[in-house]
Coordinates of C-alpha atoms and ligand atoms in Angstrom, one line a residue:
Chain B
M14 CA -9.5 39.5 5.8
I15 CA -6.8 38.4 3.4
N16 CA -6.7 34.6 3.1
L17 CA -3.0 34.1 3.9
A18 CA -3.1 30.3 3.1
A19 CA -4.4 31.1 -0.5
K20 CA -1.8 33.8 -1.0
D21 CA 1.1 31.6 0.3
I22 CA 0.0 28.6 -1.8
K23 CA -0.3 30.8 -4.9
H24 CA 3.1 32.2 -4.2
S25 CA 4.7 28.7 -4.3
L26 CA 2.1 26.8 -6.3
S27 CA 4.2 24.4 -8.3
K28 CA 6.0 23.3 -5.1
F29 CA 2.7 22.8 -3.3
I30 CA 1.2 20.7 -6.2
I31 CA 4.3 18.6 -6.5
T32 CA 4.3 17.9 -2.8
A33 CA 0.6 17.0 -2.8
A34 CA 1.2 14.7 -5.8
G35 CA 4.1 13.0 -4.0
V36 CA 2.1 12.4 -0.9
G37 CA -0.8 11.4 -3.2
M38 CA 1.2 8.6 -4.7
L39 CA 2.0 7.3 -1.3
L40 CA -1.7 7.4 -0.4
G41 CA -2.5 5.7 -3.8
I42 CA -0.3 2.8 -2.7
V43 CA -2.1 2.6 0.6
L44 CA -5.4 2.3 -1.4
I45 CA -3.9 -0.3 -3.7
M46 CA -2.7 -2.3 -0.6
L47 CA -6.3 -2.2 0.8
G48 CA -7.5 -3.1 -2.7
V49 CA -5.2 -6.1 -2.8
Y50 CA -6.7 -7.2 0.6
R51 CA -10.2 -6.7 -0.7
G52 CA -9.3 -8.6 -3.9
M53 CA -8.1 -11.5 -1.9
I54 CA -11.3 -11.7 0.1
S55 CA -13.4 -11.4 -3.0
D56 CA -11.3 -14.0 -4.9
G57 CA -11.2 -16.3 -1.9
T58 CA -15.0 -16.4 -1.5
S59 CA -16.1 -16.0 -5.2
L60 CA -15.9 -19.8 -5.9
I61 CA -17.9 -20.6 -2.8
N62 CA -20.4 -17.9 -3.6
D63 CA -20.8 -19.2 -7.1
I64 CA -21.4 -22.7 -5.9
G65 CA -24.1 -21.4 -3.6
A66 CA -24.3 -24.4 -1.3
D67 CA -25.9 -24.3 2.1
I68 CA -23.9 -27.3 3.4
W69 CA -20.5 -28.8 2.6
V70 CA -19.9 -32.4 3.4
V71 CA -16.2 -33.5 3.6
Q72 CA -14.0 -36.3 4.8
E73 CA -14.5 -36.9 8.6
D74 CA -12.1 -35.0 10.8
T75 CA -10.9 -32.7 8.0
L76 CA -11.5 -29.0 7.3
G77 CA -12.5 -29.7 3.7
P78 CA -10.8 -29.4 0.3
F79 CA -9.8 -25.8 0.8
A80 CA -7.7 -26.5 3.9
E81 CA -6.5 -30.1 3.4
S82 CA -6.9 -33.3 1.5
S83 CA -10.5 -34.5 1.7
R84 CA -11.8 -37.7 0.1
L85 CA -15.2 -39.3 0.2
H86 CA -17.1 -41.6 -2.1
E87 CA -19.2 -40.1 -4.9
D88 CA -22.2 -42.1 -3.8
F89 CA -22.5 -40.0 -0.7
K90 CA -24.4 -37.4 -2.7
N91 CA -27.2 -39.9 -3.1
T92 CA -27.2 -41.0 0.5
L93 CA -27.5 -37.3 1.4
R94 CA -30.5 -36.8 -0.8
S95 CA -32.4 -39.4 1.3
L96 CA -32.3 -36.9 4.2
D97 CA -35.4 -34.9 4.9
G98 CA -33.8 -31.5 5.0
I99 CA -31.7 -31.8 1.8
D100 CA -33.0 -30.3 -1.4
L101 CA -30.2 -30.6 -4.0
S102 CA -26.8 -32.2 -3.7
S103 CA -23.8 -32.6 -6.0
A104 CA -20.3 -34.1 -5.9
M105 CA -17.3 -31.9 -6.6
T106 CA -13.6 -32.2 -6.9
F107 CA -11.0 -29.5 -6.3
Q108 CA -7.4 -29.9 -7.3
N109 CA -4.3 -28.0 -8.6
L110 CA -3.2 -28.8 -12.1
Q111 CA -0.4 -27.7 -14.4
L112 CA -1.8 -26.8 -17.9
P113 CA 0.8 -27.2 -20.6
H114 CA 0.9 -24.5 -23.3
A115 CA 1.8 -25.2 -26.9
N116 CA 5.2 -23.5 -26.3
G117 CA 6.0 -25.9 -23.4
K118 CA 5.3 -23.4 -20.6
M119 CA 3.1 -24.5 -17.7
T120 CA 0.4 -22.6 -16.0
R121 CA -0.7 -23.6 -12.5
V122 CA -4.5 -23.6 -12.1
F123 CA -7.1 -24.7 -9.6
A124 CA -9.5 -27.1 -11.3
V125 CA -13.1 -27.5 -10.2
G126 CA -14.8 -30.8 -11.3
Y127 CA -18.6 -30.9 -11.5
D128 CA -21.3 -32.9 -13.1
P129 CA -22.4 -30.8 -16.2
F130 CA -25.8 -32.4 -16.0
G131 CA -26.2 -31.9 -12.2
K132 CA -28.4 -29.3 -10.5
M133 CA -25.7 -27.4 -8.8
I134 CA -23.3 -25.7 -11.2
P135 CA -20.2 -24.0 -9.7
L136 CA -19.6 -22.1 -13.0
N137 CA -21.4 -18.8 -12.7
P138 CA -22.7 -18.1 -16.3
K139 CA -22.1 -14.4 -15.7
R140 CA -18.4 -15.0 -15.7
I141 CA -18.3 -16.6 -19.2
V142 CA -17.0 -14.0 -21.6
E143 CA -16.4 -16.3 -24.6
G144 CA -17.8 -19.8 -25.6
R145 CA -20.0 -21.7 -23.1
G146 CA -20.0 -23.9 -20.0
L147 CA -19.4 -27.6 -20.0
K148 CA -22.0 -29.6 -22.1
H149 CA -20.4 -33.0 -22.3
D150 CA -19.0 -35.6 -19.8
H151 CA -15.6 -35.7 -21.4
Y152 CA -12.7 -33.7 -22.8
E153 CA -14.0 -30.2 -22.4
I154 CA -12.4 -27.5 -20.3
V155 CA -13.4 -24.0 -19.4
V156 CA -10.5 -21.7 -18.5
S157 CA -9.8 -18.3 -17.0
K158 CA -8.9 -15.7 -19.6
K159 CA -5.7 -14.9 -17.8
T160 CA -4.4 -18.5 -18.4
G161 CA -3.8 -17.3 -22.0
F162 CA -5.5 -20.2 -23.7
A163 CA -7.8 -19.4 -26.6
L164 CA -11.2 -20.8 -27.4
G165 CA -10.9 -24.0 -29.3
E166 CA -7.3 -24.6 -28.2
R167 CA -6.4 -28.2 -27.3
I168 CA -4.6 -29.0 -24.1
P169 CA -3.1 -32.4 -23.3
L170 CA -3.9 -33.5 -19.7
G171 CA -3.2 -37.0 -18.4
R172 CA -3.8 -39.4 -21.2
D173 CA -6.3 -37.2 -23.1
M174 CA -6.7 -34.1 -25.1
Y175 CA -9.1 -31.4 -23.8
T176 CA -10.7 -28.6 -25.9
V177 CA -11.2 -25.2 -24.5
V178 CA -15.0 -24.6 -24.9
G179 CA -15.4 -21.5 -22.7
I180 CA -13.4 -18.6 -21.3
T181 CA -14.2 -16.9 -18.0
E182 CA -13.1 -13.7 -16.3
K183 CA -12.5 -12.9 -12.6
T184 CA -12.4 -16.6 -11.6
V185 CA -9.6 -17.2 -9.1
S186 CA -9.2 -19.6 -6.2
S187 CA -8.7 -18.6 -2.6
G188 CA -5.0 -19.3 -3.1
G189 CA -4.9 -16.9 -6.0
D190 CA -4.7 -19.6 -8.8
L191 CA -6.7 -19.1 -11.9
L192 CA -9.8 -21.4 -12.1
V193 CA -10.5 -24.0 -14.7
Y194 CA -13.7 -26.2 -14.9
L195 CA -13.8 -29.8 -15.9
S196 CA -16.4 -32.5 -15.9
L197 CA -16.5 -34.5 -12.7
K198 CA -15.5 -37.7 -14.6
D199 CA -12.5 -36.1 -16.2
A200 CA -11.5 -34.5 -13.0
Q201 CA -11.7 -37.8 -11.1
K202 CA -9.6 -39.5 -13.8
L203 CA -6.9 -36.8 -13.4
Q204 CA -7.0 -36.8 -9.7
F205 CA -7.3 -40.5 -8.8
L206 CA -5.9 -42.4 -11.8
Y207 CA -2.3 -42.7 -12.4
S208 CA -0.5 -43.0 -15.7
N209 CA -0.4 -46.3 -17.5
A210 CA 3.2 -46.8 -16.5
R211 CA 2.4 -46.2 -12.9
I212 CA -0.6 -48.6 -13.0
R213 CA 1.5 -51.3 -14.6
N214 CA 4.2 -50.8 -12.0
D215 CA 1.7 -50.9 -9.1
R216 CA 0.1 -54.1 -10.4
A217 CA 3.5 -55.8 -10.7
R218 CA 4.1 -54.9 -7.0
G219 CA 0.7 -56.2 -6.0
I220 CA -0.9 -52.8 -5.3
K221 CA -4.6 -52.6 -6.2
G222 CA -5.7 -49.8 -8.5
M223 CA -7.3 -46.8 -7.0
D224 CA -11.0 -46.4 -6.9
S225 CA -11.7 -43.4 -9.3
H226 CA -15.2 -42.9 -7.9
M227 CA -13.9 -40.6 -5.2
I228 CA -14.6 -36.9 -4.9
N229 CA -13.4 -34.1 -2.5
A230 CA -16.7 -32.7 -1.3
V231 CA -20.4 -33.0 -1.6
V232 CA -22.3 -29.7 -1.6
A233 CA -26.0 -29.5 -0.9
T234 CA -28.8 -27.0 -0.4
V235 CA -31.4 -27.4 2.3
R236 CA -35.2 -27.4 1.8
D237 CA -37.3 -24.5 3.0
G238 CA -38.2 -25.0 6.7
H239 CA -34.8 -26.4 7.6
T240 CA -31.8 -24.6 8.7
P241 CA -28.3 -25.5 7.5
D242 CA -27.2 -25.9 11.1
E243 CA -29.9 -28.4 11.9
V244 CA -29.3 -30.5 8.8
A245 CA -25.5 -30.3 9.4
A246 CA -25.9 -31.6 12.9
Q247 CA -28.0 -34.5 11.6
I248 CA -25.5 -35.5 9.0
R249 CA -22.7 -35.3 11.6
R250 CA -24.5 -37.6 13.9
W251 CA -25.5 -40.3 11.5
K252 CA -23.1 -40.3 8.7
H253 CA -19.7 -39.7 10.3
K254 CA -18.6 -37.0 7.9
G255 CA -17.2 -33.6 8.3
V256 CA -20.0 -31.1 7.7
F257 CA -19.8 -27.4 7.4
T258 CA -22.4 -24.8 6.7
N259 CA -21.5 -22.4 3.9
E260 CA -20.7 -19.7 6.5
A261 CA -18.4 -22.1 8.3
Q262 CA -16.7 -23.1 5.1
K263 CA -16.2 -19.4 4.2
E264 CA -14.8 -18.9 7.7
I265 CA -12.3 -21.7 7.2
L266 CA -11.2 -20.0 3.9
T267 CA -10.9 -16.5 5.2
G268 CA -9.7 -17.8 8.6
N269 CA -7.1 -20.2 7.4
L270 CA -5.9 -18.9 4.1
I271 CA -6.7 -15.2 4.0
K272 CA -6.0 -14.2 7.6
M273 CA -2.2 -14.7 7.3
A274 CA -2.0 -12.8 4.1
S275 CA -4.3 -10.1 5.3
K276 CA -2.2 -9.6 8.4
Q277 CA 0.8 -9.1 6.2
I278 CA -1.0 -6.7 4.0
G279 CA -2.5 -5.0 7.0
M280 CA 1.0 -4.5 8.4
F281 CA 2.2 -3.0 5.2
T282 CA -0.8 -0.7 5.0
V283 CA -0.4 0.5 8.6
I284 CA 3.3 1.1 8.0
L285 CA 2.7 3.0 4.8
L286 CA 0.0 5.0 6.5
I287 CA 2.3 5.9 9.3
V288 CA 5.0 6.9 6.8
S289 CA 2.5 9.1 4.9
I290 CA 1.3 10.8 8.1
V291 CA 4.9 11.4 9.3
I292 CA 5.7 12.8 5.8
I293 CA 2.7 15.1 6.0
A294 CA 3.7 16.2 9.4
M295 CA 7.3 16.9 8.3
I296 CA 6.1 18.8 5.2
I297 CA 3.9 21.0 7.4
Y298 CA 6.7 21.5 9.9
N299 CA 9.0 22.5 7.0
M300 CA 6.4 24.8 5.5
T301 CA 6.1 26.5 8.9
I302 CA 9.8 26.7 9.4
E303 CA 10.3 28.2 6.0
K304 CA 7.8 30.9 6.9
I305 CA 9.0 31.4 10.5
K306 CA 10.6 34.8 9.8
E307 CA 7.4 36.1 8.2
I308 CA 5.4 34.6 11.1
A309 CA 7.7 36.4 13.5
V310 CA 7.3 39.7 11.6
M311 CA 3.5 39.2 11.7
K312 CA 3.6 38.5 15.4
L313 CA 5.8 41.5 16.0
I314 CA 3.6 44.0 14.2
G315 CA 0.6 42.6 16.1
I316 CA -1.2 40.1 13.8
P317 CA -3.1 37.8 16.2
N318 CA -2.2 34.1 16.4
K319 CA -5.5 33.0 15.0
F320 CA -4.7 34.4 11.6
I321 CA -1.4 32.6 11.5
I322 CA -2.8 29.3 12.8
K323 CA -5.7 29.5 10.3
M324 CA -3.1 29.9 7.5
I325 CA -1.2 26.8 8.7
V326 CA -4.4 24.7 9.3
Q327 CA -5.9 25.6 5.9
E328 CA -2.7 24.9 4.0
T329 CA -2.4 21.5 5.8
L330 CA -6.0 20.5 5.1
L331 CA -5.7 21.6 1.5
L332 CA -2.5 19.6 1.2
G333 CA -4.2 16.6 2.8
V334 CA -7.3 16.8 0.5
L335 CA -5.2 17.4 -2.6
A336 CA -3.0 14.5 -1.8
F337 CA -6.0 12.3 -1.1
V338 CA -7.6 13.2 -4.5
A339 CA -4.2 12.6 -6.2
G340 CA -4.0 9.3 -4.4
V341 CA -7.4 8.1 -5.5
G342 CA -6.6 9.1 -9.1
F343 CA -3.3 7.4 -9.0
A344 CA -4.8 4.2 -7.5
H345 CA -7.5 4.1 -10.2
L346 CA -4.9 4.7 -12.8
I347 CA -2.7 1.8 -11.9
Y348 CA -4.8 -0.8 -10.1
T349 CA -5.6 -2.8 -13.3
K350 CA -1.9 -3.2 -13.9
F351 CA -1.4 -5.5 -10.9
P352 CA -1.4 -9.3 -11.6
K353 CA -3.6 -10.0 -8.7
N354 CA -7.2 -8.9 -8.3
V355 CA -7.3 -5.4 -6.8
V356 CA -10.7 -4.2 -5.6
L357 CA -11.0 -0.5 -4.8
L358 CA -13.9 0.2 -2.4
S359 CA -15.2 3.7 -1.9
E360 CA -15.7 2.9 1.8
D361 CA -11.9 2.2 2.1
A362 CA -11.2 5.5 0.4
M363 CA -13.6 7.3 2.7
R364 CA -11.9 5.7 5.7
L365 CA -8.5 6.8 4.4
F366 CA -9.9 10.3 3.8
V367 CA -10.9 10.6 7.5
V368 CA -7.5 9.3 8.6
I369 CA -5.7 11.8 6.4
L370 CA -8.0 14.6 7.5
V371 CA -7.3 13.8 11.2
A372 CA -3.6 13.3 10.5
S373 CA -3.4 16.6 8.7
L374 CA -5.1 18.4 11.5
L375 CA -2.7 16.9 14.0
A376 CA 0.2 17.8 11.7
S377 CA -1.0 21.4 11.5
L378 CA -1.2 21.5 15.3
F379 CA 2.5 20.6 15.2
G380 CA 3.1 23.6 12.9
A381 CA 0.9 25.9 14.8
K382 CA 2.8 25.1 18.0
K383 CA 6.0 26.1 16.2
A384 CA 4.4 29.3 15.1
I385 CA 3.0 30.1 18.6
D386 CA 6.5 29.5 20.1
A387 CA 8.3 31.7 17.6
D388 CA 9.9 34.7 19.2
P389 CA 8.7 37.9 17.5
T390 CA 12.0 39.7 18.2
S391 CA 13.7 36.9 16.1
A392 CA 12.3 38.7 13.1
I393 CA 14.7 41.6 13.4
G394 CA 17.6 39.6 14.7
G395 CA 20.6 39.8 12.3
Chain K
M19 CA -2.9 63.9 33.2
D20 CA -0.7 65.3 30.4
T21 CA -2.6 65.1 27.2
Q22 CA 0.6 65.9 25.3
Q23 CA 2.2 62.7 26.6
G24 CA 3.1 60.2 23.8
I25 CA 5.4 57.8 25.5
R26 CA 6.5 57.9 29.1
V27 CA 9.0 55.6 30.7
E28 CA 9.9 55.6 34.4
N29 CA 12.8 53.8 36.0
L30 CA 12.7 51.0 33.4
M31 CA 15.0 48.0 34.0
K32 CA 16.1 45.2 31.7
H33 CA 18.7 42.5 32.1
F34 CA 19.3 39.3 30.2
G35 CA 20.4 36.1 31.9
E36 CA 20.8 35.4 35.6
E37 CA 23.7 35.4 38.1
E38 CA 27.0 34.8 36.3
T39 CA 25.5 35.3 32.9
R40 CA 23.5 38.3 33.9
V41 CA 23.9 41.3 31.6
D42 CA 22.2 44.6 32.7
V43 CA 21.2 46.4 29.5
I44 CA 18.8 49.2 30.8
D45 CA 19.1 50.2 34.4
G46 CA 16.7 52.9 35.4
A47 CA 15.7 54.7 32.2
S48 CA 13.2 57.6 32.5
F49 CA 12.0 59.9 29.8
T50 CA 9.0 61.3 28.1
V51 CA 8.3 61.8 24.3
N52 CA 5.5 64.1 23.5
K53 CA 2.9 63.6 20.8
G54 CA 4.1 65.1 17.5
E55 CA 7.7 64.8 18.4
L56 CA 10.4 63.0 16.4
V57 CA 13.1 61.8 18.8
A58 CA 16.3 60.2 17.7
L59 CA 17.8 57.5 19.8
V60 CA 21.5 57.2 19.5
A61 CA 24.0 55.0 21.3
P62 CA 26.8 52.6 20.4
S63 CA 26.0 49.2 19.1
G64 CA 25.0 46.8 21.8
A65 CA 24.0 49.7 24.2
G66 CA 20.4 48.5 24.3
K67 CA 18.6 50.7 21.7
T68 CA 16.6 47.8 20.2
T69 CA 15.9 46.3 23.6
L70 CA 14.5 49.7 24.8
L71 CA 12.3 50.0 21.7
M72 CA 11.0 46.5 22.1
M73 CA 10.0 47.2 25.7
I74 CA 8.2 50.3 24.7
G75 CA 6.6 48.3 21.9
C76 CA 5.3 45.7 24.4
V77 CA 7.3 43.0 22.7
T78 CA 10.0 42.4 25.3
E79 CA 9.0 42.3 28.9
P80 CA 11.0 44.7 31.2
N81 CA 12.3 43.6 34.6
G82 CA 10.8 46.6 36.4
G83 CA 9.6 50.2 36.0
K84 CA 6.6 51.8 34.3
I85 CA 5.6 52.5 30.7
W86 CA 2.7 54.7 29.5
L87 CA 1.6 54.7 25.8
G88 CA -0.3 57.9 25.5
D89 CA -2.5 58.1 28.6
E90 CA -2.6 54.4 29.0
K91 CA -0.3 52.8 31.5
V92 CA 0.7 49.5 30.0
Y93 CA 3.5 48.3 32.3
D94 CA 4.0 48.7 36.0
D95 CA 6.4 46.0 37.2
G96 CA 4.4 43.7 35.0
W97 CA 2.1 44.0 32.0
L98 CA -1.2 45.7 32.8
I99 CA -2.7 44.2 29.6
K100 CA -3.0 40.5 28.9
D101 CA -2.8 40.8 25.2
T102 CA 0.3 42.9 24.5
R103 CA -0.1 42.1 20.8
S104 CA -3.4 43.9 20.6
I105 CA -1.7 47.1 21.9
R106 CA 0.9 46.7 19.2
R107 CA -1.6 46.3 16.4
K108 CA -3.8 49.2 17.6
K109 CA -1.4 51.8 18.8
I110 CA 2.1 51.2 17.4
G111 CA 3.7 51.3 14.0
F112 CA 7.0 49.4 13.6
I113 CA 9.7 50.2 11.1
F114 CA 12.9 48.2 11.0
Q115 CA 16.3 48.3 9.4
A116 CA 15.0 46.1 6.6
P117 CA 11.5 46.2 5.2
Y118 CA 10.6 42.6 6.3
L119 CA 7.6 42.5 3.9
I120 CA 5.6 39.2 3.7
P121 CA 6.9 37.8 0.4
F122 CA 3.7 36.0 -0.5
L123 CA 1.6 39.2 -0.2
N124 CA 1.8 42.0 -2.7
V125 CA 2.4 45.6 -1.7
I126 CA -1.1 46.6 -0.9
E127 CA -1.8 43.3 0.9
N128 CA 1.2 43.9 3.1
I129 CA -0.1 47.3 4.0
T130 CA -3.7 46.3 4.6
L131 CA -3.0 43.0 6.6
L132 CA -2.8 44.8 9.9
P133 CA -5.9 47.0 9.5
Q134 CA -7.9 44.1 8.3
A135 CA -6.7 42.1 11.4
N136 CA -8.0 45.1 13.4
G137 CA -11.4 44.6 11.7
V138 CA -11.3 47.4 9.2
P139 CA -13.3 46.4 6.1
E140 CA -11.1 45.5 3.1
K141 CA -12.4 48.4 0.9
E142 CA -11.7 50.9 3.6
A143 CA -8.3 49.4 4.3
N144 CA -7.4 49.4 0.6
A145 CA -8.5 53.1 0.2
K146 CA -6.3 54.1 3.1
A147 CA -3.4 52.1 1.8
M148 CA -3.7 53.7 -1.6
E149 CA -3.7 57.1 0.1
L150 CA -0.5 56.2 1.9
L151 CA 1.1 54.8 -1.2
T152 CA 0.3 58.0 -3.1
Y153 CA 1.7 60.0 -0.2
L154 CA 4.9 57.9 -0.4
D155 CA 4.9 58.3 -4.2
I156 CA 4.7 54.5 -5.0
A157 CA 1.0 54.2 -5.8
D158 CA 1.7 52.6 -9.1
K159 CA 3.4 49.7 -7.3
A160 CA 0.3 48.6 -5.3
K161 CA -0.2 45.3 -7.1
M162 CA 3.5 44.4 -7.3
S163 CA 5.4 42.0 -5.0
G164 CA 8.3 43.3 -2.9
S165 CA 10.8 41.4 -5.0
Q166 CA 9.9 43.6 -8.0
L167 CA 10.8 46.8 -6.1
S168 CA 14.1 48.5 -5.2
G169 CA 15.4 48.6 -1.6
G170 CA 14.2 52.2 -1.1
Q171 CA 10.7 51.4 -2.5
N172 CA 10.4 48.4 -0.2
Q173 CA 11.3 50.5 2.8
R174 CA 8.6 53.0 1.8
V175 CA 6.1 50.1 1.7
A176 CA 7.3 49.2 5.2
I177 CA 6.7 52.8 6.3
A178 CA 3.2 52.7 4.7
R179 CA 2.6 49.4 6.6
A180 CA 3.6 51.1 9.9
L181 CA 1.2 53.9 9.2
A182 CA -1.7 51.9 8.0
N183 CA -3.2 51.3 11.5
N184 CA -3.1 55.0 12.4
P185 CA -0.7 54.5 15.2
Q186 CA -0.2 56.9 18.1
I187 CA 3.4 55.8 18.3
I188 CA 6.0 54.9 15.7
L189 CA 9.0 52.9 16.7
A190 CA 11.7 53.0 14.0
D191 CA 14.8 50.9 14.5
E192 CA 17.5 52.2 12.1
P193 CA 15.0 52.8 9.3
T194 CA 17.5 54.5 7.1
A195 CA 20.4 52.1 7.6
A196 CA 20.0 50.5 4.2
L197 CA 19.3 53.7 2.3
D198 CA 21.6 56.2 0.7
A199 CA 22.0 59.7 2.2
E200 CA 19.4 61.4 0.0
R201 CA 16.8 58.7 0.6
S202 CA 17.6 58.7 4.3
V203 CA 16.9 62.4 4.6
S204 CA 13.6 62.1 2.7
V205 CA 12.5 59.2 5.0
V206 CA 13.3 61.2 8.1
Q207 CA 11.5 64.2 6.7
M208 CA 8.5 62.0 6.1
L209 CA 8.5 60.7 9.7
K210 CA 8.8 64.3 10.9
K211 CA 5.9 65.3 8.8
I212 CA 3.8 62.4 10.1
A213 CA 4.7 63.2 13.7
Q214 CA 3.7 66.8 13.2
E215 CA 0.6 66.4 11.1
Q216 CA -0.9 63.5 13.0
G217 CA 0.5 64.1 16.5
V218 CA 2.3 60.8 16.5
A219 CA 5.2 60.2 19.0
V220 CA 8.1 58.8 17.0
I221 CA 11.3 57.3 18.4
M222 CA 13.9 56.6 15.7
V223 CA 17.1 54.7 16.3
T224 CA 19.9 56.0 14.1
H225 CA 23.6 56.0 13.5
D226 CA 23.4 58.7 10.8
E227 CA 24.3 62.2 11.9
T228 CA 23.0 63.8 8.7
V229 CA 19.5 63.1 9.7
L230 CA 19.8 64.4 13.3
P231 CA 19.0 68.0 12.4
Y232 CA 15.5 66.9 11.4
C233 CA 14.8 65.5 14.8
D234 CA 13.1 67.5 17.6
K235 CA 15.1 65.8 20.4
I236 CA 17.9 63.4 20.8
M237 CA 18.1 60.6 23.4
E238 CA 21.3 58.9 24.3
I239 CA 21.8 55.7 26.3
V240 CA 24.6 56.5 28.8
N241 CA 25.5 54.1 31.6
K242 CA 22.4 52.1 30.9
K243 CA 20.2 55.2 31.4
V244 CA 18.6 57.5 29.0
V245 CA 19.8 61.1 28.6
M246 CA 17.5 63.4 26.7
K247 CA 19.1 66.3 24.8
D248 CA 17.3 69.2 23.2
S249 CA 20.2 70.2 20.9
L250 CA 22.6 68.5 18.7
E251 CA 25.6 69.8 20.6
D252 CA 27.6 67.3 22.5
V253 CA 25.9 64.4 20.8
K254 CA 28.5 61.9 19.7
I255 CA 27.6 59.5 17.0
I256 CA 29.5 56.3 17.2
Ligands
ADP29 N1 17.4 38.0 23.8 C1 18.6 38.4 24.3 N2 19.2 37.6 25.2 C2 20.4 37.9 25.7 N3 21.0 39.0 25.5 C3 20.4 39.9 24.7 C4 19.2 39.7 24.0 N4 18.8 40.7 23.3 C5 19.8 41.6 23.4 N5 20.7 41.2 24.3 C6 21.9 41.9 24.6 O1 21.5 43.1 25.1 C7 22.4 44.1 24.7 C8 21.7 45.2 23.9 O2 21.3 44.7 22.7 P1 20.5 45.6 21.6 O3 19.3 46.2 22.3 O4 20.2 44.8 20.4 O5 21.5 46.7 21.3 P2 21.5 47.8 20.1 O6 20.2 47.7 19.5 O7 21.8 49.1 20.9 O8 22.7 47.5 19.3 C9 23.5 43.4 23.9 O9 24.6 43.2 24.7 C10 22.8 42.1 23.5 O10 23.8 41.1 23.4
MG30 MG1 19.7 47.3 17.5

């Protein structure tokens, strides 16, 4: 039997391809949207994954440094070590900073402060693309490549000059800010010490200087034979601190910070998807209407419905598949051009493929119904 | 049983609309067309020629009466076959005022579509189509699309399409309306030849009196009934 779909598509090939490419771009944007969402999740949890802690100890009654201000004394890391279940522990700071460029422009970053000589290093060496990690207690900084700073460049922060000793890639905070790494001592100074002028002012007014031995969280790993939950419960009971397992900390991040954004992106994705499906349905409807006279002639001379429906379904499926392929191509072509991290997952693409296939089938039913309802005598009318 | 019977219609009725909007078009038509006969159907515009043809062709459902196609009774106050379309593709060849070719199929594909839908293998359908095209003197156009052919050539392709399923009946609705006088006569001669050679019963609607001499009989629709005439006399073409 002659393949009517192939003949019809060949007859209006350029139109068909342009249509598929157009729908494909829409599907490409859907994939990018999903990729932005995946990127947020991956960004949001990459720092926590790099730190690799089992337990997070934070200020009592707070959700920790990623949700609100959390302060505790640096000494607590030693107190913690006396516990049976704790293996390693380390104090860390987390804060937003403005890094001044030579040209006066500022870049907002999220700074992680850690002890370069400690056992738990939040800077994953795999992410270093130039230079090295921190080696000294003072005046070194490791920056994300996207901050625009060059290796060896000097950055004034607080009362000191810092030198860029390392450059990393794909290091972003859950809020989307680029990460920089400082030594714990430097970070404490920047977070808890005010400027000379402010200190003089405070002294004159009788306010005592701030204790700079504060930190934002203590991270720890648990020994074999202990579970994070059990150790966390112990700390909570005796030490009056907020304690989270790594999973709970991730949950706070994804729950508090990412959920809202993902809802927004989810809404966009759903709307775009609905628009794409409606457009596919409209295209199929139009393609059927354009051929309605030929369909009526075929019905009149006696061609069975199944041949006509097969033509419509095959054309729709081909359109859906072509549009999907174009969409994947388009997404891969443009995703690196987005300022935020876009992560394209093949499982998302497969899901979209299934949705498009189902939508195309439904759309073709729409067209098939139109064809079945067509009056054969309308072929010879007029 | 009359083995010569090609088409038989008895007391056929057709109206459109109901009550105030009701229009009776055919009201008690009875006639027989024998196999091998070419019968002209003449009547003024709007008299119901196309409607009558579409009822015989199992496209439009009558409101009463009986229809036989060959020996098979297909309508008796209701269709006797569920799938009227299968009757069309197996027994009937349709020719219209315009060719109505499928634009995305080339000439030979237009002709072989119906036989292939009937299950004829592609090779066999192609061979038969080439035979028809040769017979109609357009064999060299087989791979072309309809848009590359003249009006007359297109109409010949449409005739080939109507013949491709070896129909027992050909229903032609003003097949020569778009053709010049010379072409019209040659198309009618061709239909006559097919009727005679293959024993096909042909009804041809026409407004063209120059083609009437080639027809075996002439049917007129008078007062919503069909009047069969054996000679050209007292046939008035409007
Ligand atoms: N589907 C229809 N609905 C309503 N009226 C129709 C329909 N088809 C035909 N008619 C009417 O039936 C009459 C006969 O039409 P038709 O068979 O096309 O005439 P002819 O072919 O002789 O010119 C006309 O009055 C026409 O308006
Ligand atoms: Mg008519």
